[in-house]
Coordinates of C-alpha atoms in Angstrom, one line a residue:
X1 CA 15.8 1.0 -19.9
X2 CA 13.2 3.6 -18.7
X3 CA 10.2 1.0 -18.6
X4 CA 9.9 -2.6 -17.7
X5 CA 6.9 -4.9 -18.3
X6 CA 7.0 -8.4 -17.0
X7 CA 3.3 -8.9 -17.1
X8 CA 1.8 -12.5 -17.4
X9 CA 4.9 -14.2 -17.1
X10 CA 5.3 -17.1 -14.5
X11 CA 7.5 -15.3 -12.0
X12 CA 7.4 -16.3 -8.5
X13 CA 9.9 -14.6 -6.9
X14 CA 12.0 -11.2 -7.5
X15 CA 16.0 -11.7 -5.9
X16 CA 18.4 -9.0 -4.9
X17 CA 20.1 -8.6 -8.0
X18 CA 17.0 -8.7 -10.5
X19 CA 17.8 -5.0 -11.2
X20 CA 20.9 -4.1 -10.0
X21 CA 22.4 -2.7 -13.2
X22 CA 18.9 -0.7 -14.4
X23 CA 19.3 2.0 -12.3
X24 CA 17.6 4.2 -15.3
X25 CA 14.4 2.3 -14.6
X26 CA 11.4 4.8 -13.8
X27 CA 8.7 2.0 -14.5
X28 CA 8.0 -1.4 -13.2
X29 CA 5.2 -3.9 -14.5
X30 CA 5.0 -6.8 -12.6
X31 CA 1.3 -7.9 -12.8
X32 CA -0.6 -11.2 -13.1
X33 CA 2.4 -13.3 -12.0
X34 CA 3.1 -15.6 -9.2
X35 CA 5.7 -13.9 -7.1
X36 CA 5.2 -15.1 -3.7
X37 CA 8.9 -13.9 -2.6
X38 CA 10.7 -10.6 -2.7
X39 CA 14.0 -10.1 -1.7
X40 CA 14.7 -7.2 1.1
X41 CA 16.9 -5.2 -1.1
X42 CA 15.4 -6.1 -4.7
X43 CA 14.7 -2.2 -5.8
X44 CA 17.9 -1.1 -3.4
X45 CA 19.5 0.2 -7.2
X46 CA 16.4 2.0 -8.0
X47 CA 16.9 5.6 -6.9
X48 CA 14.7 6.3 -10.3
X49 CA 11.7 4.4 -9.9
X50 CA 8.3 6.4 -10.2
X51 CA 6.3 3.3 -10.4
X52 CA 5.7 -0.2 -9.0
X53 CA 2.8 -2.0 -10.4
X54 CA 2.4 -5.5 -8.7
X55 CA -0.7 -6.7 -9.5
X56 CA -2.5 -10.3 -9.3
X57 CA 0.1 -11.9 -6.9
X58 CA 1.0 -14.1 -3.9
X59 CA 2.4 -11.5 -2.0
X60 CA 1.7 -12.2 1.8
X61 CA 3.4 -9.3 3.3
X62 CA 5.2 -5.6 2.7
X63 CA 8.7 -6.3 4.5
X64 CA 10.2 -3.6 6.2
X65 CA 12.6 -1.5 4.7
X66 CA 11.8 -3.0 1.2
X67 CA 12.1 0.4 -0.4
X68 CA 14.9 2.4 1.4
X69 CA 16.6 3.9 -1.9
X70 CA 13.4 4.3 -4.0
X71 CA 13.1 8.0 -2.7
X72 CA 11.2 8.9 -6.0
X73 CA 8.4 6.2 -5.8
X74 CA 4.8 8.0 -6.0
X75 CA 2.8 4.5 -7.3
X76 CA 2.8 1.5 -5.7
X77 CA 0.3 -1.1 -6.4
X78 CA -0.1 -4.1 -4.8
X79 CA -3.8 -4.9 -4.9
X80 CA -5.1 -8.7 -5.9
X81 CA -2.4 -10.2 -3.7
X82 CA -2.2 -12.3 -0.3
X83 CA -1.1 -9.3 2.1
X84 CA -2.4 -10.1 5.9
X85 CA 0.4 -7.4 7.4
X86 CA 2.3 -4.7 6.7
X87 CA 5.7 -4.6 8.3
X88 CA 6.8 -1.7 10.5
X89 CA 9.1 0.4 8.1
X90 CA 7.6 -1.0 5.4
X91 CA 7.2 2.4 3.4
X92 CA 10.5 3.7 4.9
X93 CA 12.3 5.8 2.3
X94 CA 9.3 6.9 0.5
X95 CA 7.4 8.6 2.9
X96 CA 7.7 12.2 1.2
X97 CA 7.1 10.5 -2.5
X98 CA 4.6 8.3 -2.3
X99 CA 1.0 9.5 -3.4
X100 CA -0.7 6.1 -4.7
X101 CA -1.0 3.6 -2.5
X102 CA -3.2 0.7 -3.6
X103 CA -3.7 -2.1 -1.5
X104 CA -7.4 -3.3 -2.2
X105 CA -8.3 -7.2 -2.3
X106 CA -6.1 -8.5 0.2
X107 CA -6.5 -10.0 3.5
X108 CA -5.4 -7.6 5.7
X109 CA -7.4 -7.8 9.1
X110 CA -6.5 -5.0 11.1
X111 CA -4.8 -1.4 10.2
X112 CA -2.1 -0.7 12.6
X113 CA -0.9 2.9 13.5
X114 CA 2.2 2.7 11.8
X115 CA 1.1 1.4 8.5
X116 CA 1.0 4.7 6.8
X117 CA 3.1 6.4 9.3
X118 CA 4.8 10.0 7.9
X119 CA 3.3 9.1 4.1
X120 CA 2.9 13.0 4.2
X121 CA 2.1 13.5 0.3
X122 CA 0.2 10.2 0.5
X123 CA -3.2 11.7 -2.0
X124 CA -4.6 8.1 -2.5
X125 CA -5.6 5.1 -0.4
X126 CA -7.4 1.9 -1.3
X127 CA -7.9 -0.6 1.1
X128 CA -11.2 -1.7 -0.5
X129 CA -12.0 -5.3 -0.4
X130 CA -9.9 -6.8 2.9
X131 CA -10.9 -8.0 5.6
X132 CA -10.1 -5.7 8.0
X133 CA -12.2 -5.1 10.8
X134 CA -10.3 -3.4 13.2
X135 CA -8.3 0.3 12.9
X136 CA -6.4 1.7 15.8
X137 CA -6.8 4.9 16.4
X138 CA -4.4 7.0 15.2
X139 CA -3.9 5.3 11.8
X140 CA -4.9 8.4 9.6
X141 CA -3.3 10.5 11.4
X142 CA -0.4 11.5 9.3
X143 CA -2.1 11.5 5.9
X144 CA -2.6 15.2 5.8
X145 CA -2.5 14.8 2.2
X146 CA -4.5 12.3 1.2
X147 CA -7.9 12.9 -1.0
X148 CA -9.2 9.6 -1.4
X149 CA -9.9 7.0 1.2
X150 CA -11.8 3.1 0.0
X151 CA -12.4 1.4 2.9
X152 CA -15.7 -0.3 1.2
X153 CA -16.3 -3.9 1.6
X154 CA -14.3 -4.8 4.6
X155 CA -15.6 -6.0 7.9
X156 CA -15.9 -2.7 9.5
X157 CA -18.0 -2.7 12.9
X158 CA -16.5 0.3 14.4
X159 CA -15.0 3.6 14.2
X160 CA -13.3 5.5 16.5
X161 CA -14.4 9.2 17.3
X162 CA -12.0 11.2 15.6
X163 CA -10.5 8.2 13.2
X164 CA -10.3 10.5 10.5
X165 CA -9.8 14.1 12.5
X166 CA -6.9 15.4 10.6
X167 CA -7.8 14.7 7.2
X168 CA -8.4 18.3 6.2
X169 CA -7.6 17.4 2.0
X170 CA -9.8 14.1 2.0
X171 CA -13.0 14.6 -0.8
X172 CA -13.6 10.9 -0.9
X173 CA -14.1 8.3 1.9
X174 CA -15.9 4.9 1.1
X175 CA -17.1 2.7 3.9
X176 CA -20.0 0.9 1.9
X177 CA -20.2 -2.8 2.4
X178 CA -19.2 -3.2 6.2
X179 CA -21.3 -4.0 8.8
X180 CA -21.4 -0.8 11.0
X181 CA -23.4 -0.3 13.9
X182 CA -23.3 3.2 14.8
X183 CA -22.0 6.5 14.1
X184 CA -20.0 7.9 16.6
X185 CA -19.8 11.8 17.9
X186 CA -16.6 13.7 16.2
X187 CA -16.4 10.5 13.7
X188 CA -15.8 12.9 10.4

């Protein structure tokens, strides 16, 4: 099997051994389901997989390490979920793959420094529609790929001076529908 779609099934959880013997998968559709739990090493047999779709669920978190042996992983979609945190390591493993990293209409709060930590051919970012209203400095930092940036409709008060100081490659960067109060010096 190349390509899996599980869409609009009734699926709440994904355990280790879900995929164990499709190690040919390239292509996972997981969307509008239920999954609320997903095991550590659920995708450990997919050294193949291009993309994860995981749409419309009740994920609450990305655990760390999740995809350690998914080297080849350039999509990963997880927007319309529960996330309030991403775990440190999270991305581990795909760091010089991943390029589509959608994470918009969530509940994430905050955007820690090592959320997106070494994603070096990371091209697209959505974070649109969170709550976050706080990002430590530092959080772009490694994104020296990246093109795209949604930030709009968060909580947004602030921005650091130079937040977004090394993203030489970025054309897009949407902060519409926060509440900011002032620009600072060096911002972009």
């Amino acid at each position: 099997i190349n390509e899996l779609n599980l869409n609009s099934n009734f699926l709440t959880k994904i355990d280790e051994n879900s995929f164990l013997n499709a190690i040919n998968l390239k292509h996972i559709h997981l969307n509008e389901n239920k999954i609320s739990t997903i095991a550590k090493n659920a995708f450990h047999s997919l050294a193949n997989l291009n993309d994860l779709l995981i749409r419309e669920n009740n994920i609450k978190s990305l655990q760390s390490m999740q995809f350690k042996n998914s080297a080849k992983l350039t999509v990963l979609d997880f927007t319309k979920n529960q996330i309030v945190d991403i775990e440190q390591n999270a991305l581990f493993g795909i760091e010089s793959s991943l390029e589509k990293l959608l994470v918009g209409s969530n509940k994430l709060k905050f955007i820690k420094v090592y959320y997106f930590s070494g994603l070096v051919k990371l091209k697209f970012l959505q974070l649109n529609n969170n709550q976050i209203s706080s990002i430590e400095q530092g959080s772009f930092s490694y994104l020296v790929s990246l093109n795209s940036l949604n930030l709009n409709e968060n909580c947004i008060h602030k921005l650091d001076s130079n937040l977004f100081k090394n993203l030489n490659s970025l054309l897009f960067l949407g902060l519409s529908n926060n509440v900011l109060l002032d620009l600072y010096e060096n911002l972009f």
